[in-house]
GROMACS .gro file of C-alpha atoms in nm:
model
  127
    1MET     CA    1   5.684   2.036  -5.576
    2SER     CA    2   5.684   1.825  -5.884
    3GLU     CA    3   5.305   1.812  -5.868
    4GLU     CA    4   5.290   2.192  -5.888
    5ASN     CA    5   5.520   2.196  -6.192
    6THR     CA    6   5.314   1.941  -6.377
    7THR     CA    7   4.995   2.130  -6.295
    8VAL     CA    8   5.142   2.454  -6.430
    9GLU     CA    9   5.271   2.278  -6.742
   10GLU     CA   10   4.935   2.112  -6.801
   11THR     CA   11   4.753   2.444  -6.761
   12GLU     CA   12   4.989   2.620  -7.001
   13SER     CA   13   4.974   2.345  -7.260
   14SER     CA   14   4.595   2.329  -7.245
   15ASP     CA   15   4.575   2.702  -7.327
   16MET     CA   16   4.792   2.664  -7.637
   17PHE     CA   17   4.678   2.587  -7.988
   18PRO     CA   18   4.853   2.340  -8.215
   19ARG     CA   19   5.136   2.490  -8.420
   20SER     CA   20   4.972   2.402  -8.752
   21TYR     CA   21   4.655   2.590  -8.655
   22VAL     CA   22   4.854   2.899  -8.551
   23GLU     CA   23   5.047   2.891  -8.879
   24GLU     CA   24   4.721   2.861  -9.069
   25LEU     CA   25   4.581   3.166  -8.887
   26ARG     CA   26   4.896   3.364  -8.956
   27ALA     CA   27   4.884   3.275  -9.327
   28GLU     CA   28   4.520   3.377  -9.342
   29ALA     CA   29   4.596   3.709  -9.168
   30LYS     CA   30   4.883   3.773  -9.411
   31ALA     CA   31   4.655   3.706  -9.710
   32ASN     CA   32   4.396   3.943  -9.565
   33ARG     CA   33   4.658   4.217  -9.514
   34GLU     CA   34   4.780   4.176  -9.872
   35ALA     CA   35   4.423   4.187 -10.007
   36LEU     CA   36   4.356   4.501  -9.803
   37ALA     CA   37   4.671   4.670  -9.937
   38ASP     CA   38   4.570   4.578 -10.294
   39ALA     CA   39   4.216   4.708 -10.243
   40GLN     CA   40   4.349   5.030 -10.089
   41SER     CA   41   4.581   5.093 -10.386
   42ARG     CA   42   4.293   5.033 -10.631
   43LEU     CA   43   4.071   5.267 -10.427
   44ASP     CA   44   4.340   5.535 -10.435
   45ALA     CA   45   4.364   5.500 -10.814
   46VAL     CA   46   3.986   5.529 -10.853
   47LEU     CA   47   3.976   5.832 -10.623
   48SER     CA   48   4.252   5.999 -10.823
   49ASP     CA   49   4.061   5.935 -11.147
   50TYR     CA   50   3.741   6.068 -10.991
   51GLN     CA   51   3.915   6.387 -10.881
   52ARG     CA   52   4.070   6.440 -11.224
   53VAL     CA   53   3.748   6.377 -11.418
   54TYR     CA   54   3.526   6.582 -11.187
   55ALA     CA   55   3.770   6.875 -11.185
   56SER     CA   56   3.782   6.855 -11.565
   57PHE     CA   57   3.402   6.861 -11.578
   58ILE     CA   58   3.385   7.164 -11.349
   59THR     CA   59   3.647   7.361 -11.542
   60GLN     CA   60   3.535   7.272 -11.895
   61ASP     CA   61   3.365   7.611 -11.948
   62ILE     CA   62   3.651   7.809 -11.793
   63LEU     CA   63   3.981   7.658 -11.907
   64GLN     CA   64   4.095   7.530 -12.246
   65ASP     CA   65   4.269   7.237 -12.080
   66ALA     CA   66   4.176   7.112 -11.734
   67LYS     CA   67   4.534   6.986 -11.686
   68ALA     CA   68   4.640   7.350 -11.650
   69LEU     CA   69   4.483   7.352 -11.305
   70GLU     CA   70   4.708   7.153 -11.076
   71TRP     CA   71   4.530   6.939 -10.819
   72SER     CA   72   4.542   7.054 -10.459
   73ASP     CA   73   4.405   6.886 -10.148
   74ASP     CA   74   4.247   7.224 -10.071
   75PHE     CA   75   3.982   7.134 -10.330
   76MET     CA   76   3.850   6.859 -10.103
   77ALA     CA   77   3.546   6.917  -9.884
   78GLU     CA   78   3.515   6.793  -9.527
   79ASP     CA   79   3.323   6.486  -9.643
   80GLY     CA   80   3.614   6.373  -9.862
   81LEU     CA   81   3.455   6.468 -10.195
   82VAL     CA   82   3.563   6.738 -10.438
   83ASP     CA   83   3.424   7.082 -10.355
   84ALA     CA   84   3.302   7.219 -10.689
   85ASP     CA   85   3.299   7.580 -10.569
   86LYS     CA   86   3.665   7.568 -10.465
   87VAL     CA   87   3.771   7.412 -10.796
   88LYS     CA   88   3.569   7.664 -10.996
   89GLU     CA   89   3.711   7.955 -10.796
   90ALA     CA   90   4.067   7.829 -10.851
   91ALA     CA   91   4.001   7.783 -11.225
   92GLU     CA   92   3.858   8.135 -11.256
   93THR     CA   93   4.156   8.278 -11.069
   94LEU     CA   94   4.393   8.090 -11.298
   95ALA     CA   95   4.205   8.209 -11.608
   96HIS     CA   96   4.218   8.567 -11.481
   97ASP     CA   97   4.589   8.551 -11.396
   98ARG     CA   98   4.682   8.369 -11.717
   99PRO     CA   99   4.431   8.461 -11.988
  100PHE     CA  100   4.599   8.239 -12.247
  101LEU     CA  101   4.476   7.937 -12.047
  102ALA     CA  102   4.117   8.058 -12.047
  103LYS     CA  103   3.862   7.927 -12.289
  104ALA     CA  104   3.758   8.173 -12.558
  105ARG     CA  105   3.421   8.322 -12.478
  106GLY     CA  106   3.167   8.493 -12.694
  107ASP     CA  107   3.116   8.486 -13.068
  108ALA     CA  108   3.438   8.508 -13.266
  109ALA     CA  109   3.236   8.562 -13.587
  110GLN     CA  110   3.431   8.298 -13.769
  111GLY     CA  111   3.341   7.975 -13.935
  112TYR     CA  112   3.027   7.855 -14.104
  113THR     CA  113   2.699   8.000 -13.988
  114GLU     CA  114   2.359   7.948 -14.135
  115THR     CA  115   2.193   8.279 -14.210
  116GLU     CA  116   1.855   8.347 -14.356
  117GLN     CA  117   1.983   8.634 -14.571
  118PRO     CA  118   2.258   8.602 -14.829
  119PHE     CA  119   2.580   8.786 -14.759
  120ASP     CA  120   2.588   9.130 -14.928
  121LEU     CA  121   2.933   9.288 -14.943
  122VAL     CA  122   2.807   9.618 -15.091
  123SER     CA  123   2.568   9.684 -14.805
  124LEU     CA  124   2.840   9.593 -14.559
  125MET     CA  125   3.079   9.848 -14.715
  126ARG     CA  126   2.815  10.124 -14.710
  127SER     CA  127   2.761  10.097 -14.341
   0.00000   0.00000   0.00000
C-alpha cells in the first residue's frame, strides 16, 4: 500500500507549480484587474463628457443653456451612442413647456446693424 501512496503523491506533486510561480501569476492577475478598473473608470469619464458635449451641440439652437436639459439614458440609441433625434425632441419639449429656457429666435431689432440708408426719424414717424 505504501507504493500506491507514493505514486499518488508523486502524481499530485508533479501537477503542481512552484509557490513562487503561482504568487507571480496572482500578482500579475491583480495588476491586470487594477489596470482594467482604471481604464474602465477613464472610459466612463470620457463617455460622460462625450454625452454632455454632443447633447450641448444638438441643443445649441434650441436652448439658452444645454445644462437645462437633464441627461437621461433614454437618449441613448441601441448602438450605445447618443440619439440626436431623441435629444432634440426632448429639448424642443422642454423649450415649449418652459419658454424662458428657450433660445430667443428671430430678429429682436436691437443692437448695431449696418444699413445702406441713414436712419430717418421723420419718415419713421410719418408712417
